[in-house]
PDB file of N, CA, C and O in Angstrom:
ATOM      1  N   UNK A  65     -43.116   0.464 -16.946  1.00  0.00           N
ATOM      2  CA  UNK A  65     -44.171  -0.623 -17.835  1.00  0.00           C
ATOM      3  C   UNK A  65     -44.002  -1.453 -16.768  1.00  0.00           C
ATOM      4  O   UNK A  65     -44.931  -2.173 -16.781  1.00  0.00           O
ATOM      5  N   UNK A  66     -43.448  -2.283 -16.276  1.00  0.00           N
ATOM      6  CA  UNK A  66     -42.585  -3.633 -16.301  1.00  0.00           C
ATOM      7  C   UNK A  66     -43.924  -3.887 -14.788  1.00  0.00           C
ATOM      8  O   UNK A  66     -44.053  -4.945 -14.187  1.00  0.00           O
ATOM      9  N   UNK A  67     -43.706  -2.688 -13.970  1.00  0.00           N
ATOM     10  CA  UNK A  67     -44.143  -3.028 -13.016  1.00  0.00           C
ATOM     11  C   UNK A  67     -45.329  -2.231 -12.536  1.00  0.00           C
ATOM     12  O   UNK A  67     -44.719  -1.590 -11.597  1.00  0.00           O
ATOM     13  N   UNK A  68     -46.068  -2.283 -13.369  1.00  0.00           N
ATOM     14  CA  UNK A  68     -47.194  -1.540 -13.753  1.00  0.00           C
ATOM     15  C   UNK A  68     -48.339  -2.131 -12.572  1.00  0.00           C
ATOM     16  O   UNK A  68     -48.343  -4.193 -12.168  1.00  0.00           O
ATOM     17  N   UNK A  69     -49.409  -1.975 -11.655  1.00  0.00           N
ATOM     18  CA  UNK A  69     -50.031  -2.360 -10.607  1.00  0.00           C
ATOM     19  C   UNK A  69     -51.675  -1.607 -11.131  1.00  0.00           C
ATOM     20  O   UNK A  69     -51.364  -0.566 -11.305  1.00  0.00           O
ATOM     21  N   UNK A  70     -52.191  -2.917 -10.674  1.00  0.00           N
ATOM     22  CA  UNK A  70     -53.669  -3.221 -10.855  1.00  0.00           C
ATOM     23  C   UNK A  70     -54.354  -1.245 -10.858  1.00  0.00           C
ATOM     24  O   UNK A  70     -54.932  -0.636 -11.651  1.00  0.00           O
ATOM     25  N   UNK A  71     -54.198  -1.284  -9.292  1.00  0.00           N
ATOM     26  CA  UNK A  71     -54.857   0.183  -9.124  1.00  0.00           C
ATOM     27  C   UNK A  71     -54.710   2.065 -10.009  1.00  0.00           C
ATOM     28  O   UNK A  71     -55.032   2.946 -10.878  1.00  0.00           O
ATOM     29  N   UNK A  72     -53.162   2.007 -10.796  1.00  0.00           N
ATOM     30  CA  UNK A  72     -52.818   3.501 -10.827  1.00  0.00           C
ATOM     31  C   UNK A  72     -53.518   2.877 -12.672  1.00  0.00           C
ATOM     32  O   UNK A  72     -53.365   3.467 -13.540  1.00  0.00           O
ATOM     33  N   UNK A  73     -53.357   1.274 -13.626  1.00  0.00           N
ATOM     34  CA  UNK A  73     -53.916   1.081 -13.734  1.00  0.00           C
ATOM     35  C   UNK A  73     -55.070   1.368 -14.881  1.00  0.00           C
ATOM     36  O   UNK A  73     -56.248   2.270 -15.791  1.00  0.00           O
ATOM     37  N   UNK A  74     -55.892   0.938 -13.976  1.00  0.00           N
ATOM     38  CA  UNK A  74     -56.957   1.341 -13.874  1.00  0.00           C
ATOM     39  C   UNK A  74     -56.718   2.840 -13.613  1.00  0.00           C
ATOM     40  O   UNK A  74     -58.276   3.239 -14.981  1.00  0.00           O
ATOM     41  N   UNK A  75     -56.797   3.553 -12.944  1.00  0.00           N
ATOM     42  CA  UNK A  75     -56.666   5.096 -13.214  1.00  0.00           C
ATOM     43  C   UNK A  75     -56.648   5.998 -14.624  1.00  0.00           C
ATOM     44  O   UNK A  75     -57.089   6.954 -14.901  1.00  0.00           O
ATOM     45  N   UNK A  76     -55.368   5.170 -15.315  1.00  0.00           N
ATOM     46  CA  UNK A  76     -55.324   6.059 -16.262  1.00  0.00           C
ATOM     47  C   UNK A  76     -55.808   5.661 -17.761  1.00  0.00           C
ATOM     48  O   UNK A  76     -57.678   6.195 -18.140  1.00  0.00           O
ATOM     49  N   UNK A  77     -56.785   4.325 -17.219  1.00  0.00           N
ATOM     50  CA  UNK A  77     -57.849   4.234 -18.281  1.00  0.00           C
ATOM     51  C   UNK A  77     -59.053   4.809 -18.172  1.00  0.00           C
ATOM     52  O   UNK A  77     -59.912   5.160 -19.363  1.00  0.00           O
ATOM     53  N   UNK A  78     -59.633   4.727 -16.940  1.00  0.00           N
ATOM     54  CA  UNK A  78     -60.602   5.788 -16.445  1.00  0.00           C
ATOM     55  C   UNK A  78     -60.500   6.950 -16.463  1.00  0.00           C
ATOM     56  O   UNK A  78     -61.534   7.945 -17.270  1.00  0.00           O
ATOM     57  N   UNK A  79     -59.276   7.144 -16.566  1.00  0.00           N
ATOM     58  CA  UNK A  79     -59.803   9.559 -17.441  1.00  0.00           C
ATOM     59  C   UNK A  79     -59.396   9.001 -18.669  1.00  0.00           C
ATOM     60  O   UNK A  79     -59.684  10.408 -18.835  1.00  0.00           O
ATOM     61  N   UNK A  80     -59.736   8.212 -19.411  1.00  0.00           N
ATOM     62  CA  UNK A  80     -59.973   8.475 -20.637  1.00  0.00           C
ATOM     63  C   UNK A  80     -61.233   7.899 -21.456  1.00  0.00           C
ATOM     64  O   UNK A  80     -61.233   8.073 -22.459  1.00  0.00           O
ATOM     65  N   UNK A  81     -62.253   6.939 -20.530  1.00  0.00           N
ATOM     66  CA  UNK A  81     -63.436   7.898 -20.299  1.00  0.00           C
ATOM     67  C   UNK A  81     -64.553   8.931 -20.552  1.00  0.00           C
ATOM     68  O   UNK A  81     -64.206   9.059 -18.688  1.00  0.00           O
ATOM     69  N   UNK A  82     -65.952   9.078 -20.893  1.00  0.00           N
ATOM     70  CA  UNK A  82     -66.314   9.997 -20.777  1.00  0.00           C
ATOM     71  C   UNK A  82     -66.777   9.773 -19.863  1.00  0.00           C
ATOM     72  O   UNK A  82     -67.408  10.221 -18.049  1.00  0.00           O
ATOM     73  N   UNK A  83     -67.225   7.855 -19.174  1.00  0.00           N
ATOM     74  CA  UNK A  83     -68.299   6.906 -18.415  1.00  0.00           C
ATOM     75  C   UNK A  83     -67.635   6.858 -18.120  1.00  0.00           C
ATOM     76  O   UNK A  83     -67.744   5.445 -18.185  1.00  0.00           O
ATOM     77  N   UNK A  84     -66.203   6.314 -16.627  1.00  0.00           N
ATOM     78  CA  UNK A  84     -65.443   4.690 -15.705  1.00  0.00           C
ATOM     79  C   UNK A  84     -66.095   3.766 -15.430  1.00  0.00           C
ATOM     80  O   UNK A  84     -66.674   3.144 -14.943  1.00  0.00           O
ATOM     81  N   UNK A  85     -67.742   4.322 -14.912  1.00  0.00           N
ATOM     82  CA  UNK A  85     -68.489   3.370 -14.892  1.00  0.00           C
ATOM     83  C   UNK A  85     -68.918   2.667 -16.014  1.00  0.00           C
ATOM     84  O   UNK A  85     -69.497   1.003 -15.259  1.00  0.00           O
ATOM     85  N   UNK A  86     -68.965   2.108 -17.699  1.00  0.00           N
ATOM     86  CA  UNK A  86     -68.577   1.397 -18.397  1.00  0.00           C
ATOM     87  C   UNK A  86     -67.902   0.562 -19.065  1.00  0.00           C
ATOM     88  O   UNK A  86     -68.273   0.086 -19.600  1.00  0.00           O
ATOM     89  N   UNK A  87     -66.778   0.481 -18.015  1.00  0.00           N
ATOM     90  CA  UNK A  87     -65.838   0.090 -18.311  1.00  0.00           C
ATOM     91  C   UNK A  87     -66.079  -1.470 -17.886  1.00  0.00           C
ATOM     92  O   UNK A  87     -66.040  -1.118 -15.924  1.00  0.00           O
ATOM     93  N   UNK A  88     -66.976  -2.189 -18.248  1.00  0.00           N
ATOM     94  CA  UNK A  88     -66.806  -3.463 -16.797  1.00  0.00           C
ATOM     95  C   UNK A  88     -65.456  -4.585 -16.172  1.00  0.00           C
ATOM     96  O   UNK A  88     -64.263  -3.690 -16.942  1.00  0.00           O
ATOM     97  N   UNK A  89     -65.668  -4.570 -14.892  1.00  0.00           N
ATOM     98  CA  UNK A  89     -63.958  -4.643 -14.057  1.00  0.00           C
ATOM     99  C   UNK A  89     -63.458  -6.428 -14.925  1.00  0.00           C
ATOM    100  O   UNK A  89     -62.380  -5.445 -14.824  1.00  0.00           O
ATOM    101  N   UNK A  90     -64.575  -6.865 -16.092  1.00  0.00           N
ATOM    102  CA  UNK A  90     -63.369  -8.311 -16.424  1.00  0.00           C
ATOM    103  C   UNK A  90     -62.637  -7.614 -17.955  1.00  0.00           C
ATOM    104  O   UNK A  90     -61.386  -7.879 -18.083  1.00  0.00           O
ATOM    105  N   UNK A  91     -63.391  -6.553 -18.080  1.00  0.00           N
ATOM    106  CA  UNK A  91     -62.678  -6.053 -18.619  1.00  0.00           C
ATOM    107  C   UNK A  91     -60.915  -5.246 -18.325  1.00  0.00           C
ATOM    108  O   UNK A  91     -60.149  -4.931 -18.532  1.00  0.00           O
ATOM    109  N   UNK A  92     -60.942  -4.061 -17.996  1.00  0.00           N
ATOM    110  CA  UNK A  92     -59.911  -3.961 -16.618  1.00  0.00           C
ATOM    111  C   UNK A  92     -58.743  -5.318 -16.527  1.00  0.00           C
ATOM    112  O   UNK A  92     -58.217  -4.844 -16.773  1.00  0.00           O
ATOM    113  N   UNK A  93     -59.582  -6.096 -16.223  1.00  0.00           N
ATOM    114  CA  UNK A  93     -58.552  -7.103 -15.108  1.00  0.00           C
ATOM    115  C   UNK A  93     -58.041  -7.692 -16.309  1.00  0.00           C
ATOM    116  O   UNK A  93     -56.983  -8.431 -16.659  1.00  0.00           O
ATOM    117  N   UNK A  94     -59.339  -8.255 -17.316  1.00  0.00           N
ATOM    118  CA  UNK A  94     -58.252  -8.947 -19.184  1.00  0.00           C
ATOM    119  C   UNK A  94     -56.906  -7.485 -19.351  1.00  0.00           C
ATOM    120  O   UNK A  94     -55.728  -8.213 -20.116  1.00  0.00           O
ATOM    121  N   UNK A  95     -57.415  -6.232 -18.889  1.00  0.00           N
ATOM    122  CA  UNK A  95     -56.114  -5.362 -20.254  1.00  0.00           C
ATOM    123  C   UNK A  95     -54.682  -5.878 -19.208  1.00  0.00           C
ATOM    124  O   UNK A  95     -53.349  -5.456 -19.895  1.00  0.00           O
ATOM    125  N   UNK A  96     -55.390  -4.889 -18.319  1.00  0.00           N
ATOM    126  CA  UNK A  96     -53.970  -5.706 -17.232  1.00  0.00           C
ATOM    127  C   UNK A  96     -53.774  -6.531 -17.189  1.00  0.00           C
ATOM    128  O   UNK A  96     -52.166  -6.789 -17.268  1.00  0.00           O
ATOM    129  N   UNK A  97     -54.173  -7.790 -17.356  1.00  0.00           N
ATOM    130  CA  UNK A  97     -52.667  -9.114 -17.468  1.00  0.00           C
ATOM    131  C   UNK A  97     -52.966  -9.154 -18.656  1.00  0.00           C
ATOM    132  O   UNK A  97     -51.699 -10.041 -18.931  1.00  0.00           O
ATOM    133  N   UNK A  98     -53.191  -8.907 -19.950  1.00  0.00           N
ATOM    134  CA  UNK A  98     -52.315  -8.657 -21.156  1.00  0.00           C
ATOM    135  C   UNK A  98     -51.094  -7.585 -20.716  1.00  0.00           C
ATOM    136  O   UNK A  98     -49.902  -8.134 -21.080  1.00  0.00           O
ATOM    137  N   UNK A  99     -51.375  -6.624 -20.898  1.00  0.00           N
ATOM    138  CA  UNK A  99     -50.035  -5.976 -20.093  1.00  0.00           C
ATOM    139  C   UNK A  99     -49.174  -6.078 -19.975  1.00  0.00           C
ATOM    140  O   UNK A  99     -48.136  -5.576 -19.730  1.00  0.00           O
ATOM    141  N   UNK A 100     -49.366  -6.934 -18.342  1.00  0.00           N
ATOM    142  CA  UNK A 100     -48.110  -7.612 -18.613  1.00  0.00           C
ATOM    143  C   UNK A 100     -47.596  -8.826 -18.778  1.00  0.00           C
ATOM    144  O   UNK A 100     -46.520  -9.866 -18.366  1.00  0.00           O
ATOM    145  N   UNK A 101     -48.508  -8.460 -19.989  1.00  0.00           N
ATOM    146  CA  UNK A 101     -46.910 -10.787 -20.618  1.00  0.00           C
ATOM    147  C   UNK A 101     -45.469  -9.535 -20.988  1.00  0.00           C
ATOM    148  O   UNK A 101     -45.577  -8.971 -21.247  1.00  0.00           O
ATOM    149  N   UNK A 102     -44.632 -10.835 -21.189  1.00  0.00           N
ATOM    150  CA  UNK A 102     -43.546 -10.892 -21.667  1.00  0.00           C
ATOM    151  C   UNK A 102     -43.398 -10.296 -22.968  1.00  0.00           C
ATOM    152  O   UNK A 102     -44.388 -10.414 -23.642  1.00  0.00           O
ATOM    153  N   UNK A 103     -42.582  -8.905 -22.323  1.00  0.00           N
ATOM    154  CA  UNK A 103     -42.349  -8.195 -23.783  1.00  0.00           C
ATOM    155  C   UNK A 103     -43.454  -7.251 -24.480  1.00  0.00           C
ATOM    156  O   UNK A 103     -42.933  -5.768 -25.267  1.00  0.00           O
ATOM    157  N   UNK A 104     -44.903  -7.421 -23.996  1.00  0.00           N
ATOM    158  CA  UNK A 104     -45.812  -6.723 -23.893  1.00  0.00           C
ATOM    159  C   UNK A 104     -45.078  -5.268 -23.846  1.00  0.00           C
ATOM    160  O   UNK A 104     -45.173  -3.812 -24.500  1.00  0.00           O
ATOM    161  N   UNK A 105     -44.345  -4.718 -22.848  1.00  0.00           N
ATOM    162  CA  UNK A 105     -43.383  -3.193 -22.868  1.00  0.00           C
ATOM    163  C   UNK A 105     -43.046  -2.820 -22.675  1.00  0.00           C
ATOM    164  O   UNK A 105     -42.809  -1.568 -23.947  1.00  0.00           O
ATOM    165  N   UNK A 106     -42.012  -4.049 -23.957  1.00  0.00           N
ATOM    166  CA  UNK A 106     -41.218  -3.400 -25.323  1.00  0.00           C
ATOM    167  C   UNK A 106     -42.327  -3.392 -26.423  1.00  0.00           C
ATOM    168  O   UNK A 106     -41.703  -2.774 -27.482  1.00  0.00           O
ATOM    169  N   UNK A 107     -43.019  -4.298 -26.427  1.00  0.00           N
ATOM    170  CA  UNK A 107     -43.940  -3.165 -28.247  1.00  0.00           C
ATOM    171  C   UNK A 107     -44.278  -2.620 -27.659  1.00  0.00           C
ATOM    172  O   UNK A 107     -44.874  -1.395 -28.851  1.00  0.00           O
ATOM    173  N   UNK A 108     -45.466  -1.678 -26.606  1.00  0.00           N
ATOM    174  CA  UNK A 108     -45.464   0.185 -26.148  1.00  0.00           C
ATOM    175  C   UNK A 108     -44.942   0.207 -26.586  1.00  0.00           C
ATOM    176  O   UNK A 108     -44.955   1.825 -27.424  1.00  0.00           O
ATOM    177  N   UNK A 109     -43.430   0.222 -26.552  1.00  0.00           N
ATOM    178  CA  UNK A 109     -42.983   1.549 -26.573  1.00  0.00           C
ATOM    179  C   UNK A 109     -42.482   1.447 -27.932  1.00  0.00           C
ATOM    180  O   UNK A 109     -42.233   2.620 -27.968  1.00  0.00           O
ATOM    181  N   UNK A 110     -42.189   0.926 -28.363  1.00  0.00           N
ATOM    182  CA  UNK A 110     -41.997   0.918 -30.039  1.00  0.00           C
ATOM    183  C   UNK A 110     -43.267   1.072 -30.503  1.00  0.00           C
ATOM    184  O   UNK A 110     -43.011   1.905 -31.610  1.00  0.00           O
ATOM    185  N   UNK A 111     -44.677   1.194 -30.101  1.00  0.00           N
ATOM    186  CA  UNK A 111     -44.963   1.917 -30.778  1.00  0.00           C
ATOM    187  C   UNK A 111     -44.818   2.807 -30.118  1.00  0.00           C
ATOM    188  O   UNK A 111     -45.752   3.832 -31.495  1.00  0.00           O
ATOM    189  N   UNK A 112     -44.752   3.909 -29.354  1.00  0.00           N
ATOM    190  CA  UNK A 112     -44.973   5.316 -28.973  1.00  0.00           C
ATOM    191  C   UNK A 112     -43.705   5.729 -29.051  1.00  0.00           C
ATOM    192  O   UNK A 112     -44.230   7.193 -30.195  1.00  0.00           O
ATOM    193  N   UNK A 113     -43.088   5.004 -29.825  1.00  0.00           N
ATOM    194  CA  UNK A 113     -41.752   5.501 -30.212  1.00  0.00           C
ATOM    195  C   UNK A 113     -42.416   6.310 -31.866  1.00  0.00           C
ATOM    196  O   UNK A 113     -41.294   6.705 -33.162  1.00  0.00           O
ATOM    197  N   UNK A 114     -43.256   5.018 -32.809  1.00  0.00           N
ATOM    198  CA  UNK A 114     -42.775   5.574 -33.790  1.00  0.00           C
ATOM    199  C   UNK A 114     -44.499   6.420 -34.596  1.00  0.00           C
ATOM    200  O   UNK A 114     -45.508   6.375 -34.848  1.00  0.00           O
ATOM    201  N   UNK A 115     -45.019   6.756 -32.761  1.00  0.00           N
ATOM    202  CA  UNK A 115     -47.030   7.570 -33.043  1.00  0.00           C
ATOM    203  C   UNK A 115     -45.899   8.885 -33.993  1.00  0.00           C
ATOM    204  O   UNK A 115     -47.380   8.694 -35.065  1.00  0.00           O
ATOM    205  N   UNK A 116     -44.791   9.439 -34.063  1.00  0.00           N
ATOM    206  CA  UNK A 116     -44.958  10.367 -35.534  1.00  0.00           C
ATOM    207  C   UNK A 116     -45.017  10.411 -36.413  1.00  0.00           C
ATOM    208  O   UNK A 116     -46.226  10.951 -37.125  1.00  0.00           O
ATOM    209  N   UNK A 117     -45.619   8.595 -37.003  1.00  0.00           N
ATOM    210  CA  UNK A 117     -45.872   8.436 -38.696  1.00  0.00           C
ATOM    211  C   UNK A 117     -47.174   8.236 -38.735  1.00  0.00           C
ATOM    212  O   UNK A 117     -47.549   8.022 -39.098  1.00  0.00           O
ATOM    213  N   UNK A 118     -48.203   7.612 -37.875  1.00  0.00           N
ATOM    214  CA  UNK A 118     -49.468   8.024 -37.215  1.00  0.00           C
ATOM    215  C   UNK A 118     -49.700   9.132 -38.200  1.00  0.00           C
ATOM    216  O   UNK A 118     -51.117   8.781 -39.098  1.00  0.00           O
ATOM    217  N   UNK A 119     -48.927  10.249 -37.706  1.00  0.00           N
ATOM    218  CA  UNK A 119     -49.337  11.854 -38.242  1.00  0.00           C
ATOM    219  C   UNK A 119     -48.928  11.768 -39.949  1.00  0.00           C
ATOM    220  O   UNK A 119     -50.227  11.983 -40.291  1.00  0.00           O
ATOM    221  N   UNK A 120     -48.002  10.744 -39.954  1.00  0.00           N
ATOM    222  CA  UNK A 120     -47.477  11.041 -42.471  1.00  0.00           C
ATOM    223  C   UNK A 120     -48.738  10.359 -42.747  1.00  0.00           C
ATOM    224  O   UNK A 120     -49.299  10.968 -44.027  1.00  0.00           O
ATOM    225  N   UNK A 121     -48.924   9.143 -42.087  1.00  0.00           N
ATOM    226  CA  UNK A 121     -49.830   8.173 -43.101  1.00  0.00           C
ATOM    227  C   UNK A 121     -50.798   8.927 -42.842  1.00  0.00           C
ATOM    228  O   UNK A 121     -52.068   9.184 -43.568  1.00  0.00           O
ATOM    229  N   UNK A 122     -51.830  10.069 -42.074  1.00  0.00           N
ATOM    230  CA  UNK A 122     -52.849  10.479 -42.904  1.00  0.00           C
ATOM    231  C   UNK A 122     -52.825  11.205 -43.995  1.00  0.00           C
ATOM    232  O   UNK A 122     -54.219  11.235 -44.697  1.00  0.00           O
ATOM    233  N   UNK A 123     -51.487  11.683 -44.619  1.00  0.00           N
ATOM    234  CA  UNK A 123     -51.393  11.924 -45.488  1.00  0.00           C
ATOM    235  C   UNK A 123     -52.006  10.997 -47.349  1.00  0.00           C
ATOM    236  O   UNK A 123     -52.183  11.853 -47.896  1.00  0.00           O
ATOM    237  N   UNK A 124     -52.197   9.601 -46.426  1.00  0.00           N
ATOM    238  CA  UNK A 124     -52.623   8.990 -47.681  1.00  0.00           C
ATOM    239  C   UNK A 124     -53.506   8.512 -47.385  1.00  0.00           C
ATOM    240  O   UNK A 124     -54.419   7.644 -48.243  1.00  0.00           O
ATOM    241  N   UNK A 125     -54.763   9.088 -46.702  1.00  0.00           N
ATOM    242  CA  UNK A 125     -55.578   8.561 -46.646  1.00  0.00           C
ATOM    243  C   UNK A 125     -56.759   9.381 -47.630  1.00  0.00           C
ATOM    244  O   UNK A 125     -57.975   8.270 -47.583  1.00  0.00           O
ATOM    245  N   UNK A 126     -55.882   9.754 -48.549  1.00  0.00           N
ATOM    246  CA  UNK A 126     -56.895  10.335 -49.192  1.00  0.00           C
ATOM    247  C   UNK A 126     -57.026   9.163 -50.750  1.00  0.00           C
ATOM    248  O   UNK A 126     -57.536   8.823 -51.889  1.00  0.00           O
ATOM    249  N   UNK A 127     -55.611   8.672 -50.999  1.00  0.00           N
ATOM    250  CA  UNK A 127     -55.160   7.013 -51.644  1.00  0.00           C
ATOM    251  C   UNK A 127     -56.918   5.840 -51.375  1.00  0.00           C
ATOM    252  O   UNK A 127     -57.126   5.544 -51.736  1.00  0.00           O
ATOM    253  N   UNK A 128     -57.546   6.606 -50.284  1.00  0.00           N
ATOM    254  CA  UNK A 128     -57.923   5.293 -50.022  1.00  0.00           C
ATOM    255  C   UNK A 128     -59.225   4.458 -51.038  1.00  0.00           C
ATOM    256  O   UNK A 128     -60.386   5.971 -51.547  1.00  0.00           O
ATOM    257  N   UNK A 129     -59.334   3.888 -51.229  1.00  0.00           N
ATOM    258  CA  UNK A 129     -60.278   3.266 -52.425  1.00  0.00           C
ATOM    259  C   UNK A 129     -61.538   2.960 -52.371  1.00  0.00           C
ATOM    260  O   UNK A 129     -62.266   2.867 -52.571  1.00  0.00           O
ATOM    261  N   UNK A 130     -61.505   2.610 -50.973  1.00  0.00           N
ATOM    262  CA  UNK A 130     -62.431   1.675 -50.280  1.00  0.00           C
ATOM    263  C   UNK A 130     -64.114   2.450 -49.339  1.00  0.00           C
ATOM    264  O   UNK A 130     -63.350   3.031 -49.206  1.00  0.00           O
ATOM    265  N   UNK A 131     -64.741   1.736 -49.447  1.00  0.00           N
ATOM    266  CA  UNK A 131     -65.784   2.473 -48.607  1.00  0.00           C
ATOM    267  C   UNK A 131     -65.058   2.158 -47.324  1.00  0.00           C
ATOM    268  O   UNK A 131     -64.808   1.280 -46.583  1.00  0.00           O
ATOM    269  N   UNK A 132     -65.215   3.446 -46.108  1.00  0.00           N
ATOM    270  CA  UNK A 132     -64.607   3.060 -44.803  1.00  0.00           C
ATOM    271  C   UNK A 132     -66.077   4.160 -44.250  1.00  0.00           C
ATOM    272  O   UNK A 132     -66.620   5.733 -45.117  1.00  0.00           O
ATOM    273  N   UNK A 133     -65.802   3.962 -42.758  1.00  0.00           N
ATOM    274  CA  UNK A 133     -66.772   4.529 -42.085  1.00  0.00           C
ATOM    275  C   UNK A 133     -66.305   4.722 -40.846  1.00  0.00           C
ATOM    276  O   UNK A 133     -65.755   3.468 -40.024  1.00  0.00           O
ATOM    277  N   UNK A 134     -66.351   6.446 -40.909  1.00  0.00           N
ATOM    278  CA  UNK A 134     -65.074   6.813 -39.580  1.00  0.00           C
ATOM    279  C   UNK A 134     -66.617   6.518 -38.893  1.00  0.00           C
ATOM    280  O   UNK A 134     -67.623   7.665 -38.574  1.00  0.00           O
ATOM    281  N   UNK A 135     -66.460   6.512 -37.328  1.00  0.00           N
ATOM    282  CA  UNK A 135     -66.973   7.341 -36.128  1.00  0.00           C
ATOM    283  C   UNK A 135     -66.650   7.627 -34.851  1.00  0.00           C
ATOM    284  O   UNK A 135     -65.821   7.450 -34.487  1.00  0.00           O
ATOM    285  N   UNK A 136     -67.302   8.862 -34.487  1.00  0.00           N
ATOM    286  CA  UNK A 136     -66.462   9.595 -33.007  1.00  0.00           C
ATOM    287  C   UNK A 136     -67.779  10.353 -32.496  1.00  0.00           C
ATOM    288  O   UNK A 136     -69.361   9.785 -32.320  1.00  0.00           O
ATOM    289  N   UNK A 137     -67.917  10.178 -31.155  1.00  0.00           N
ATOM    290  CA  UNK A 137     -68.327  10.157 -30.401  1.00  0.00           C
ATOM    291  C   UNK A 137     -68.544  12.139 -29.538  1.00  0.00           C
ATOM    292  O   UNK A 137     -67.579  12.610 -29.820  1.00  0.00           O
ATOM    293  N   UNK A 138     -69.793  12.218 -28.530  1.00  0.00           N
ATOM    294  CA  UNK A 138     -69.727  13.609 -28.338  1.00  0.00           C
ATOM    295  C   UNK A 138     -68.256  14.530 -27.667  1.00  0.00           C
ATOM    296  O   UNK A 138     -67.891  14.858 -27.002  1.00  0.00           O
ATOM    297  N   UNK A 139     -67.938  12.872 -26.940  1.00  0.00           N
ATOM    298  CA  UNK A 139     -66.969  12.720 -25.538  1.00  0.00           C
ATOM    299  C   UNK A 139     -65.036  11.591 -26.269  1.00  0.00           C
ATOM    300  O   UNK A 139     -64.333  12.113 -24.861  1.00  0.00           O
ATOM    301  N   UNK A 140     -65.475  12.417 -27.681  1.00  0.00           N
ATOM    302  CA  UNK A 140     -64.000  11.189 -28.583  1.00  0.00           C
ATOM    303  C   UNK A 140     -62.624  12.920 -27.892  1.00  0.00           C
ATOM    304  O   UNK A 140     -62.394  13.889 -27.495  1.00  0.00           O
ATOM    305  N   UNK A 141     -61.465  12.150 -27.556  1.00  0.00           N
ATOM    306  CA  UNK A 141     -59.893  12.764 -27.352  1.00  0.00           C
ATOM    307  C   UNK A 141     -59.816  14.152 -29.118  1.00  0.00           C
ATOM    308  O   UNK A 141     -59.119  14.722 -28.634  1.00  0.00           O
ATOM    309  N   UNK A 142     -60.787  13.346 -29.757  1.00  0.00           N
ATOM    310  CA  UNK A 142     -60.325  13.959 -30.970  1.00  0.00           C
ATOM    311  C   UNK A 142     -59.864  15.129 -30.630  1.00  0.00           C
ATOM    312  O   UNK A 142     -61.921  15.411 -30.937  1.00  0.00           O
ATOM    313  N   UNK A 143     -59.859  16.531 -31.758  1.00  0.00           N
ATOM    314  CA  UNK A 143     -60.323  17.184 -31.671  1.00  0.00           C
ATOM    315  C   UNK A 143     -61.640  17.490 -33.586  1.00  0.00           C
ATOM    316  O   UNK A 143     -60.856  16.943 -34.042  1.00  0.00           O
ATOM    317  N   UNK A 144     -62.563  18.958 -33.850  1.00  0.00           N
ATOM    318  CA  UNK A 144     -62.498  18.340 -35.227  1.00  0.00           C
ATOM    319  C   UNK A 144     -62.140  18.444 -36.158  1.00  0.00           C
ATOM    320  O   UNK A 144     -62.276  18.019 -36.773  1.00  0.00           O
ATOM    321  N   UNK A 145     -60.958  19.167 -35.981  1.00  0.00           N
ATOM    322  CA  UNK A 145     -60.211  19.442 -37.185  1.00  0.00           C
ATOM    323  C   UNK A 145     -59.388  18.441 -37.475  1.00  0.00           C
ATOM    324  O   UNK A 145     -58.009  18.315 -38.496  1.00  0.00           O
ATOM    325  N   UNK A 146     -59.130  17.551 -36.658  1.00  0.00           N
ATOM    326  CA  UNK A 146     -58.266  16.730 -36.603  1.00  0.00           C
ATOM    327  C   UNK A 146     -58.872  15.108 -37.404  1.00  0.00           C
ATOM    328  O   UNK A 146     -59.435  13.873 -38.087  1.00  0.00           O
ATOM    329  N   UNK A 147     -60.679  14.986 -37.193  1.00  0.00           N
ATOM    330  CA  UNK A 147     -61.236  14.245 -38.240  1.00  0.00           C
ATOM    331  C   UNK A 147     -60.957  14.561 -39.696  1.00  0.00           C
ATOM    332  O   UNK A 147     -61.483  14.538 -40.401  1.00  0.00           O
TER     333      UNK A 147
END
């Protein structure tokens, strides 16, 4: 992760959207630069290590007592049963 290359990162981001042409080149460049900041890779790995807790957290969603608007698009990665 510390030796990321722009073309690889761009392909990963483009693979995660319905229309890759909609990601402005300036945003791709900014995400690449931010991802290369000192310590970012460690923070990202820590985020991934705790991904299981995100699923556990969904059990607490019913305890939310303020209005929340959730939006999904036709090309979202989440399945309807996860929404």
